[in-house]
Tab-separated table of C-alpha atoms in Angstrom:
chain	number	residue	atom	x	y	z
B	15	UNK	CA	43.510	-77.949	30.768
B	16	UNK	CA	40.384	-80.515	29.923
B	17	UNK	CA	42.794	-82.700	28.802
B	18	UNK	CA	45.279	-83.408	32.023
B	19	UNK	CA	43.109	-83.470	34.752
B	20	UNK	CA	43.415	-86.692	35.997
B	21	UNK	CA	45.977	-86.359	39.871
B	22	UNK	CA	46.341	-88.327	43.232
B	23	UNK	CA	45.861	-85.793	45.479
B	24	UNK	CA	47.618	-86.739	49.344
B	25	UNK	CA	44.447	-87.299	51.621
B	26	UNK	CA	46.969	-88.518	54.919
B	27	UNK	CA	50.526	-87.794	55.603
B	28	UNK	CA	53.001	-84.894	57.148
B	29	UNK	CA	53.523	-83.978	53.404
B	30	UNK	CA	54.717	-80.415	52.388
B	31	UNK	CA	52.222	-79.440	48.857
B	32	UNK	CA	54.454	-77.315	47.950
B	33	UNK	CA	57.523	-79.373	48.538
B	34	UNK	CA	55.553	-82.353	46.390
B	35	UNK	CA	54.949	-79.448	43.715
B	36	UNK	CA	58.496	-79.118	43.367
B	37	UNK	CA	59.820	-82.452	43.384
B	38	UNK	CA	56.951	-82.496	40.831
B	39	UNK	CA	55.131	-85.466	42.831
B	40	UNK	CA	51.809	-83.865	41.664
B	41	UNK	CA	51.230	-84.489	38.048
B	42	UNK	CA	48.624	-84.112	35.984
B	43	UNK	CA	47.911	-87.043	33.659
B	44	UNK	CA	45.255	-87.573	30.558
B	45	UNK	CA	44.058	-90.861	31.744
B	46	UNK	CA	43.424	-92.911	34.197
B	47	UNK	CA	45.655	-95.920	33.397
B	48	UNK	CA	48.451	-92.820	32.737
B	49	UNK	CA	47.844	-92.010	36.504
B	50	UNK	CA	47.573	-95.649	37.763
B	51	UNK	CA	51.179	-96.223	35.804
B	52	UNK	CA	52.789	-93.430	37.334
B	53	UNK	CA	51.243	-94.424	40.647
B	54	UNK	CA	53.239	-98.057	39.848
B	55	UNK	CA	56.816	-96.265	39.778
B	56	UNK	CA	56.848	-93.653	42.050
B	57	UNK	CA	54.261	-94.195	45.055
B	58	UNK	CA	57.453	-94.769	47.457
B	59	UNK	CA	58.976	-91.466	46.578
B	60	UNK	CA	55.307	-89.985	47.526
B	61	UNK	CA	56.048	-91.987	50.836
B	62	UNK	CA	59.273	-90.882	51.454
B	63	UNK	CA	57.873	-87.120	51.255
B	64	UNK	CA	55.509	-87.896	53.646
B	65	UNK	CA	52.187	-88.945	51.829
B	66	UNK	CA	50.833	-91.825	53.076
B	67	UNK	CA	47.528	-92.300	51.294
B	68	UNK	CA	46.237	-90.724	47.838
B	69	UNK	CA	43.251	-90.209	46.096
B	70	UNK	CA	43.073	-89.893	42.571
B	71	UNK	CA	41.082	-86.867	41.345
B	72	UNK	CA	39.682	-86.046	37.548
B	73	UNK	CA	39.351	-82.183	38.319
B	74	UNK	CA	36.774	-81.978	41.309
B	75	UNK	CA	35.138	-85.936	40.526
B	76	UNK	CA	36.936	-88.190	43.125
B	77	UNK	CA	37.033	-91.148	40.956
B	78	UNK	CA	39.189	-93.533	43.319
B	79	UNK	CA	38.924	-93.480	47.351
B	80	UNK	CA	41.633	-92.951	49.250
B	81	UNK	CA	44.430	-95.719	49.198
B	82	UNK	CA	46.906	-96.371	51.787
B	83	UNK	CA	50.701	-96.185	50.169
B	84	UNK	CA	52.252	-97.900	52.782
B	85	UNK	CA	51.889	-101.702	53.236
C-alpha cells in the first residue's frame, strides 16, 4: 500500500529472495527512520543469508545508495 513502501532491497550478495521473503528479511516499513531502525537490529541476519549490501527503496525512488553490510 502507499503507506509501507519504504524496503532495503539486496543490491550484492549470494542471497536467496525468496528465502529472505520467508525469513521475512524484506519488510515493508512507513518511514524512513522505521527502516533505518530495523536496519540497526537485524542487518547481520541479512548477512548471514547472504546479503551483503542494501539499498533502501520508497516504491521505485532509490532514496539511499547502496551500503555495504559487512565491515
Amino acid at each position: 500500500g502507499e503507506d509501507m513502501s519504504y524496503q532495503w532491497r539486496p543490491t550484492a550478495g549470494t542471497h536467496d529472495v525468496d528465502a529472505l521473503r520467508s525469513q521475512d528479511l524484506l519488510p515493508e516499513f512507513g518511514s524512513q527512520p522505521e527502516a533505518e531502525e530495523w536496519l540497526g537490529m537485524y542487518w547481520s541476519d541479512l548477512l548471514e543469508a547472504g546479503v551483503s549490501e542494501v539499498a533502501l527503496w520508497d516504491d521505485d525512488r532509490q532514496v539511499q545508495p547502496p551500503m555495504s553490510l559487512s565491515s
